[in-house]
Short mmCIF file of C-alpha atoms and ligand atoms in Angstrom, two decimals:
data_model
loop_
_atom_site.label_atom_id
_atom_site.label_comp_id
_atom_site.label_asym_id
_atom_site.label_seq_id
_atom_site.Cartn_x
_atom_site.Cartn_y
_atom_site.Cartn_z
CA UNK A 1 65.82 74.84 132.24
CA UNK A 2 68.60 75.38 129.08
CA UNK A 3 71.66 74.12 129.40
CA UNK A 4 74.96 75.98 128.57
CA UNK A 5 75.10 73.49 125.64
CA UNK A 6 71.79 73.38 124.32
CA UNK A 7 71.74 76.54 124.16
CA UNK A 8 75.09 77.38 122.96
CA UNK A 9 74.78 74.63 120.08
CA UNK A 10 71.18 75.87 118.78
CA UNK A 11 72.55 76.34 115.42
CA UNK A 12 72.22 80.65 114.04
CA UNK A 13 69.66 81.30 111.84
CA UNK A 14 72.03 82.32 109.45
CA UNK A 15 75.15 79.72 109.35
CA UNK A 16 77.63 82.58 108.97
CA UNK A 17 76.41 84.37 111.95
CA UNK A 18 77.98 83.88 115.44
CA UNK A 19 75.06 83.83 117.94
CA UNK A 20 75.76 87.35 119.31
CA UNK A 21 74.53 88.49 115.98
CA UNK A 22 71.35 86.77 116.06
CA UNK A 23 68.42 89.40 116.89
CA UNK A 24 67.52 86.95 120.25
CA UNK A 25 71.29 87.29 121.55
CA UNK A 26 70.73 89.94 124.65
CA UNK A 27 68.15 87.56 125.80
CA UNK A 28 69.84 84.35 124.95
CA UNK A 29 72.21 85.87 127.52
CA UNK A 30 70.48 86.44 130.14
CA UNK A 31 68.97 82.63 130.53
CA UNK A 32 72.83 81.60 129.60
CA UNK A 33 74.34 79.66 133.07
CA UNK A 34 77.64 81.30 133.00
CA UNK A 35 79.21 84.62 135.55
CA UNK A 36 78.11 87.79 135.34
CA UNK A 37 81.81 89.05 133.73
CA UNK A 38 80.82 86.30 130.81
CA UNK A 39 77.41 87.61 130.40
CA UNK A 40 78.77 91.57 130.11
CA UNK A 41 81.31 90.60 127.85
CA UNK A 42 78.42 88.99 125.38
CA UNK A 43 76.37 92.03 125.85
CA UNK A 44 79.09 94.35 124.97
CA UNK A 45 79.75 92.24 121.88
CA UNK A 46 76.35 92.33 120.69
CA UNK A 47 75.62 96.07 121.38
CA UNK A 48 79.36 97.91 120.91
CA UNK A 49 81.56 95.40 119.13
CA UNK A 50 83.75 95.62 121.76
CA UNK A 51 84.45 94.62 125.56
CA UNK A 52 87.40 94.87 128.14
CA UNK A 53 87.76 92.43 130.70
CA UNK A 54 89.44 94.53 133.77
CA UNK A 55 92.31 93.19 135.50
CA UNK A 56 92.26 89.55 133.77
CA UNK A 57 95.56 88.92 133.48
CA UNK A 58 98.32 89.64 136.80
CA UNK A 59 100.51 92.27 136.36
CA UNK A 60 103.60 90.16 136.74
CA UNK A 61 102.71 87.92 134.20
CA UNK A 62 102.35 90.86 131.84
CA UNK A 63 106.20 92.32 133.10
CA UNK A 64 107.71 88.53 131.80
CA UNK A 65 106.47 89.19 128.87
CA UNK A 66 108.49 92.12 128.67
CA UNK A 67 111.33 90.37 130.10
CA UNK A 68 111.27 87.63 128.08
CA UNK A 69 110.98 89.71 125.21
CA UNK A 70 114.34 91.54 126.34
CA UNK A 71 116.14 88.29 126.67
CA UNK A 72 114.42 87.10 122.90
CA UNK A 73 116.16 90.59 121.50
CA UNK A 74 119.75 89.62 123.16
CA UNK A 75 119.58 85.93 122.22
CA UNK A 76 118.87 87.03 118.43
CA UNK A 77 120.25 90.39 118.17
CA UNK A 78 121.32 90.45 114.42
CA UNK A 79 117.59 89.67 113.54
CA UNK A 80 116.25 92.40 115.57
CA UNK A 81 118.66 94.61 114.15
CA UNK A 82 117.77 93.80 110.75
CA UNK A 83 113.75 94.33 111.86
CA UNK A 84 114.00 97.59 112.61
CA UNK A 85 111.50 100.55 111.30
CA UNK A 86 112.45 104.11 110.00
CA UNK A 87 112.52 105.50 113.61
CA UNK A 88 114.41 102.45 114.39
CA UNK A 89 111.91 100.74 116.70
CA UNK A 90 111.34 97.03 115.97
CA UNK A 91 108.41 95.51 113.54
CA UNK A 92 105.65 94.29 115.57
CA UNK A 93 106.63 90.23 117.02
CA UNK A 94 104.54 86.97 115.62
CA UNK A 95 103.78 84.32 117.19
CA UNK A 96 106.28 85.31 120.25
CA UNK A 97 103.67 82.61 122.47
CA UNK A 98 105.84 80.14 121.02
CA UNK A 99 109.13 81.33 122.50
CA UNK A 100 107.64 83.19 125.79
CA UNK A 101 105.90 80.62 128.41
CA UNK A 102 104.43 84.24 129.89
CA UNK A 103 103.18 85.01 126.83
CA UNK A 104 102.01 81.60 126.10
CA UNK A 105 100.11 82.09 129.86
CA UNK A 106 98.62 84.45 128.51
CA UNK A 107 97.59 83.26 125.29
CA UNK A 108 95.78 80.37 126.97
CA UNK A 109 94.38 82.10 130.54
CA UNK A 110 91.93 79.80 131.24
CA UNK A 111 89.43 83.14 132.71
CA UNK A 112 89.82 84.72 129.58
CA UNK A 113 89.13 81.27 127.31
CA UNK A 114 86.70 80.41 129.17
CA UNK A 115 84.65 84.02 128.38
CA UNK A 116 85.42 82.83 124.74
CA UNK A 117 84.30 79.43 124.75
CA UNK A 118 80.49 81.00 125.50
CA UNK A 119 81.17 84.08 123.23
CA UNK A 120 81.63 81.25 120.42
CA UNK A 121 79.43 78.37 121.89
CA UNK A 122 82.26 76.24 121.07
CA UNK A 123 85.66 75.64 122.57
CA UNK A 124 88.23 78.00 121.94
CA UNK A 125 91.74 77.96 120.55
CA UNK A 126 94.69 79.81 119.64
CA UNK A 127 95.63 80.30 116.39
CA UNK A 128 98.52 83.30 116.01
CA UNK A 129 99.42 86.30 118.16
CA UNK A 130 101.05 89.57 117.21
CA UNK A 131 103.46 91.52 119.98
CA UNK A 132 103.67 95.35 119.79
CA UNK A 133 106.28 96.61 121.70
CA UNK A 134 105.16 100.32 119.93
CA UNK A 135 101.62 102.08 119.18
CA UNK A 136 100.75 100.33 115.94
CA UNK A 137 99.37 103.70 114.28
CA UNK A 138 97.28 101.66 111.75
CA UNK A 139 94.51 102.77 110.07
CA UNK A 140 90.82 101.38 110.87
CA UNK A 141 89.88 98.27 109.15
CA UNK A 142 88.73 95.04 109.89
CA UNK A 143 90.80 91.82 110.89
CA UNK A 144 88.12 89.53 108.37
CA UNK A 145 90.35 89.34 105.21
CA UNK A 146 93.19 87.91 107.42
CA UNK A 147 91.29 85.63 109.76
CA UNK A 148 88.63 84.30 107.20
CA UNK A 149 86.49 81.13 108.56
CA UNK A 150 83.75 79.09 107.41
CA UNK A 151 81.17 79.82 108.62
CA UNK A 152 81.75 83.44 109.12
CA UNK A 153 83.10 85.33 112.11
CA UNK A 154 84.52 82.54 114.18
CA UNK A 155 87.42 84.89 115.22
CA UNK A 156 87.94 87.14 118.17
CA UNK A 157 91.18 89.81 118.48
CA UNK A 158 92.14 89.33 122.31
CA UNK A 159 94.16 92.20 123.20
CA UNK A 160 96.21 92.03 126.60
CA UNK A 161 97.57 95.50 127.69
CA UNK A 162 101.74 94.74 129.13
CA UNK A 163 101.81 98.13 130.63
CA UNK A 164 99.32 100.80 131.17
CA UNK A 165 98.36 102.62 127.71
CA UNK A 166 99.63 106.21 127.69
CA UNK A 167 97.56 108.67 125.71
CA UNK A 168 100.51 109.84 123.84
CA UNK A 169 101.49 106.32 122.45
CA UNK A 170 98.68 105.64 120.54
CA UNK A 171 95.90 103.92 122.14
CA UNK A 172 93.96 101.25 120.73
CA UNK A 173 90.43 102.51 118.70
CA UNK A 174 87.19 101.02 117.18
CA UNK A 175 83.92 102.15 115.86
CA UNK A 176 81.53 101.64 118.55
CA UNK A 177 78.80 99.63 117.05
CA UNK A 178 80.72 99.24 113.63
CA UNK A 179 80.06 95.31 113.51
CA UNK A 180 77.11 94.91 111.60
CA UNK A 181 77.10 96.81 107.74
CA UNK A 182 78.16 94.26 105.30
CA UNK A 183 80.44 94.42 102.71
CA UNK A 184 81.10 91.60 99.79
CA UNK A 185 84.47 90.05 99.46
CA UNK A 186 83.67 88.52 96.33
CA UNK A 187 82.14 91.25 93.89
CA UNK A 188 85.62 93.44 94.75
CA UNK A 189 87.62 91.06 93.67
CA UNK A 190 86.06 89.97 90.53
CA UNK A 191 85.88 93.65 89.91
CA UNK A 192 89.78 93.67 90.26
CA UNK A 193 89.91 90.74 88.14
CA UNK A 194 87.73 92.30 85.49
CA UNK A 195 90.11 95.84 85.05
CA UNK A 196 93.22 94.00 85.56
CA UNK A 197 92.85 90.39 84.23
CA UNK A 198 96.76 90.04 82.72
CA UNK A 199 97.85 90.75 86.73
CA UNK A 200 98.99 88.31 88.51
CA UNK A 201 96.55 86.92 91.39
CA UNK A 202 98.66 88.14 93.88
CA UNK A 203 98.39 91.82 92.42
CA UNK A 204 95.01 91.66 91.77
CA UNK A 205 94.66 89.97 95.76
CA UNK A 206 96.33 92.83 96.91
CA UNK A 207 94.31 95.46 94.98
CA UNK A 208 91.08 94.01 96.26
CA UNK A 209 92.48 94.09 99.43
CA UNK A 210 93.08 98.18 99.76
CA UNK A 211 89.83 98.52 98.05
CA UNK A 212 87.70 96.57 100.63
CA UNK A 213 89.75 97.95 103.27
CA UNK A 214 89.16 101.39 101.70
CA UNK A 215 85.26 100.68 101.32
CA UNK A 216 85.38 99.72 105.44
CA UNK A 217 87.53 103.03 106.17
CA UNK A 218 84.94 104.85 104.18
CA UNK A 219 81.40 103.35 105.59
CA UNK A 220 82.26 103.21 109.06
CA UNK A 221 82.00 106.34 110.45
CA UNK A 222 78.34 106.18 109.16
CA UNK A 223 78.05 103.43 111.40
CA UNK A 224 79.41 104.32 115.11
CA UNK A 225 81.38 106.82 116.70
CA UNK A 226 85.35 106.27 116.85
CA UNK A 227 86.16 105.33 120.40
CA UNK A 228 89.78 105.54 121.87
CA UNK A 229 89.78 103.19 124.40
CA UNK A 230 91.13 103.67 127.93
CA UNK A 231 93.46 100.21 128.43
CA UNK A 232 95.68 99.36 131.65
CA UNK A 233 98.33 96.78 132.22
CA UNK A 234 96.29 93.18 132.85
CA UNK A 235 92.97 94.32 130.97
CA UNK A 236 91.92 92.45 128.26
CA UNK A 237 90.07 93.84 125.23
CA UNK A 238 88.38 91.69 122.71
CA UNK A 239 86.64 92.80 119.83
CA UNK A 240 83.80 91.63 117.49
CA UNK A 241 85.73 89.69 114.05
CA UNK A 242 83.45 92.28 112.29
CA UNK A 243 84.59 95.54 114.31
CA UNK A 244 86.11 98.18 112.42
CA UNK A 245 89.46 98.76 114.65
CA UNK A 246 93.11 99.85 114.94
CA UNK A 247 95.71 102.32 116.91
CA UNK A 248 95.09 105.84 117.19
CA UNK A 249 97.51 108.35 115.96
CA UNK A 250 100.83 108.67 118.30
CA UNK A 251 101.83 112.03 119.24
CA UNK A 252 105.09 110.23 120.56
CA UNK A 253 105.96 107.28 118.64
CA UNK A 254 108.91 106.57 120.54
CA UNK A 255 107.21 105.81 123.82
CA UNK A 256 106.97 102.21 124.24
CA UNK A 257 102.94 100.72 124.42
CA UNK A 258 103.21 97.26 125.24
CA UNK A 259 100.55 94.93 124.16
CA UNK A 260 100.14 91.45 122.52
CA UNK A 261 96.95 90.14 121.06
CA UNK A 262 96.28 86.73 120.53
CA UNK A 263 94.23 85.46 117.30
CA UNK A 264 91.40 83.08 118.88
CA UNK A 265 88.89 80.71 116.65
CA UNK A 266 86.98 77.96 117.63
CA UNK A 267 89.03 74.63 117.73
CA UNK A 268 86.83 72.95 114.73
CA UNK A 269 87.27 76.07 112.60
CA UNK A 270 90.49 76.48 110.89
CA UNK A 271 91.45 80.22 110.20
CA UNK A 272 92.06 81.38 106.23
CA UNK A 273 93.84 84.04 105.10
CA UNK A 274 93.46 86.95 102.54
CA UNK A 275 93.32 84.72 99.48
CA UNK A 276 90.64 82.73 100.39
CA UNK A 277 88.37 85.35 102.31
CA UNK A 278 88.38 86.55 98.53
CA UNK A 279 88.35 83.69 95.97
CA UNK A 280 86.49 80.48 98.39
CA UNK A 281 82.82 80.08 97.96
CA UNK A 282 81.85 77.91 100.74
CA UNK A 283 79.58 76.88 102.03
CA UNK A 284 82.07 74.22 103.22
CA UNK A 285 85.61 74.94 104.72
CA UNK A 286 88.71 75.21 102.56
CA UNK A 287 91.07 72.13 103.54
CA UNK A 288 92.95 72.59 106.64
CA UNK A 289 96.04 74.60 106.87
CA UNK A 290 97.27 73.61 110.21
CA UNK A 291 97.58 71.21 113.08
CA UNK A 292 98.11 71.74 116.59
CA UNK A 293 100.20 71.68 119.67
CA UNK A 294 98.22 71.92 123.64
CA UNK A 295 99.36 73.80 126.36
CA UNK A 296 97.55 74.87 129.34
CA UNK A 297 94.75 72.43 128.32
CA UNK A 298 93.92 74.37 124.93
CA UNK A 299 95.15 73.89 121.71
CA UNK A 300 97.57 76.42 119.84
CA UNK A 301 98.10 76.21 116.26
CA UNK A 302 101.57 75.55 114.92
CA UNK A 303 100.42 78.01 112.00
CA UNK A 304 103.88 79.60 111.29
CA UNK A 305 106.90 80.64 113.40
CA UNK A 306 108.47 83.43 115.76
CA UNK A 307 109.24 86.27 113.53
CA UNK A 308 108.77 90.21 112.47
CA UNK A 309 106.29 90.77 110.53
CA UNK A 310 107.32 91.98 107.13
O1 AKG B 401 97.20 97.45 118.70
C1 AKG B 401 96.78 98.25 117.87
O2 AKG B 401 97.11 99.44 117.85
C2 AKG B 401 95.87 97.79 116.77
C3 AKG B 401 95.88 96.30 116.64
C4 AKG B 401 95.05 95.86 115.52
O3 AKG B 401 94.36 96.62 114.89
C5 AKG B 401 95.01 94.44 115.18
O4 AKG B 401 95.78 93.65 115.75
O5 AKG B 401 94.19 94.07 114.31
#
């Protein structure tokens, strides 16, 4: 008989795999002594990239998040103002679990973490969270450059839906089955480095950046069919760290879309951003960036503040 922890800890064959992308994973599953929601969730993962958890979170929980964030905008109302987009909505929020206890609820519902502590086989965490009060219109990519861990793909985007997703506000998207082509970090940016080697690292960072977001925009549709996916208020949608993902054109940009999705790694893995998901090596970790705060019985990371994102 396995245990959840034997067979959780069986190391992947490859160290930069999660176990959902080892070729036993649907049947590692199936002999896995968790509920039936955690098991669908896993096979999603394995087979689409992507799962929603219906109904996880209460719908009043999700309506103080909206309240709280109305009471945020009055308390700091010359920041807001100065956040403000060209159709004068505000920038989407960071790390608003900080501020909001709701949000922070949220952040740390012990259903939901508990789905990710076997998608992981380890304990999960949370590390940031972003708070869209708007459709974010972005363009597919994948969240890897920005949430870069050693080993690999310890990261899962955990979406909560505030309010039901109208159609016309830009629903969330992904490439259904998307999660598995590979493409180097390393050999774009040393290509960057190579044509532009008076730049400044930054520059040249930021180059490589569109390029291997340009190289996952271009491969993807190769890979899966682009899905738009049907969210309402409480369900939760998490998707592979390799998916490629983001928010469907908005054919009414003004019409609010509530959301917030948390950033979620295992506790022992630190999360890395842009610079090193280029430049580090490995095998080992870079040295840590963060420590941590608990709430809820989990850990958050105290890995920058409330603010607009730039
Ligand atoms: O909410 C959306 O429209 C997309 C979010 C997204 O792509 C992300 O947070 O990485």
């Amino acid at each position: 008989m396995f245990g959840l922890k034997s067979l959780l800890r069986r190391p992947p064959a490859r160290p930069e795999a999660l176990w959902l992308d080892e070729p036993d994973a649907l049947a590692r599953v199936e002999r896995a002594p968790v509920s039936e929601a955690a098991k669908q969730a896993a096979r999603d993962l394995i087979v689409d990239g992507f799962t929603v958890l219906r109904g996880a979170i209460p719908g009043e929980l999700c309506q103080q998040v909206i309240d709280d964030y109305a009471r945020y905008g009055a308390e700091n109302a010359d920041y807001v103002a100065a956040n403000l987009d060209e159709l004068a909505r505000e920038k989407r929020l960071v790390n608003f679990h900080h501020w909001s206890k709701a949000e922070e609820a949220i952040a740390t519902d012990a259903g939901v973490m508990s789905v990710l502590d076997f998608l992981f086989g380890e304990r999960a965490c949370v590390y940031t969270s972003l708070t869209f009060k708007y459709g974010t219109q972005q363009p597919i990519h994948r969240d890897t450059p920005h949430f870069a861990t050693w080993p690999g793909s310890r990261f899962f985007g955990v979406w909560t839906a505030l309010e039901d997703t109208p159609p016309e506000a830009g629903p969330l998207m992904y490439v259904r089955g998307g999660h598995r082509f590979p493409v180097e970090p390393r050999p774009v940016f040393e290509a960057v480095q190579a044509e532009h080697p008076d730049w400044t690292r930054e520059d040249q960072l930021n180059l490589a950046l569109d390029r291997w977001n340009g190289l996952i925009i271009q491969q993807a549709p190769d890979h899966g069919e682009l899905v738009v996916a049907p969210i309402r208020r409480g369900d939760v949608a998490i998707w592979h760290p390799q998916l490629p993902h983001g928010g469907s054109p908005a054919q009414d940009p003004t019409r609010t879309r509530w959301s917030v999705v948390v950033h979620c790694a295992p506790e022992g893995v630190q999360v890395h951003q842009h610079d090193r998901f280029f430049t580090h090596a490995g095998p080992g970790a870079p040295p840590d960036r963060y420590r941590f705060r608990e709430a809820h019985g989990r850990k958050i990371a105290l890995a920058g503040e409330v603010a607009y994102q730039a």
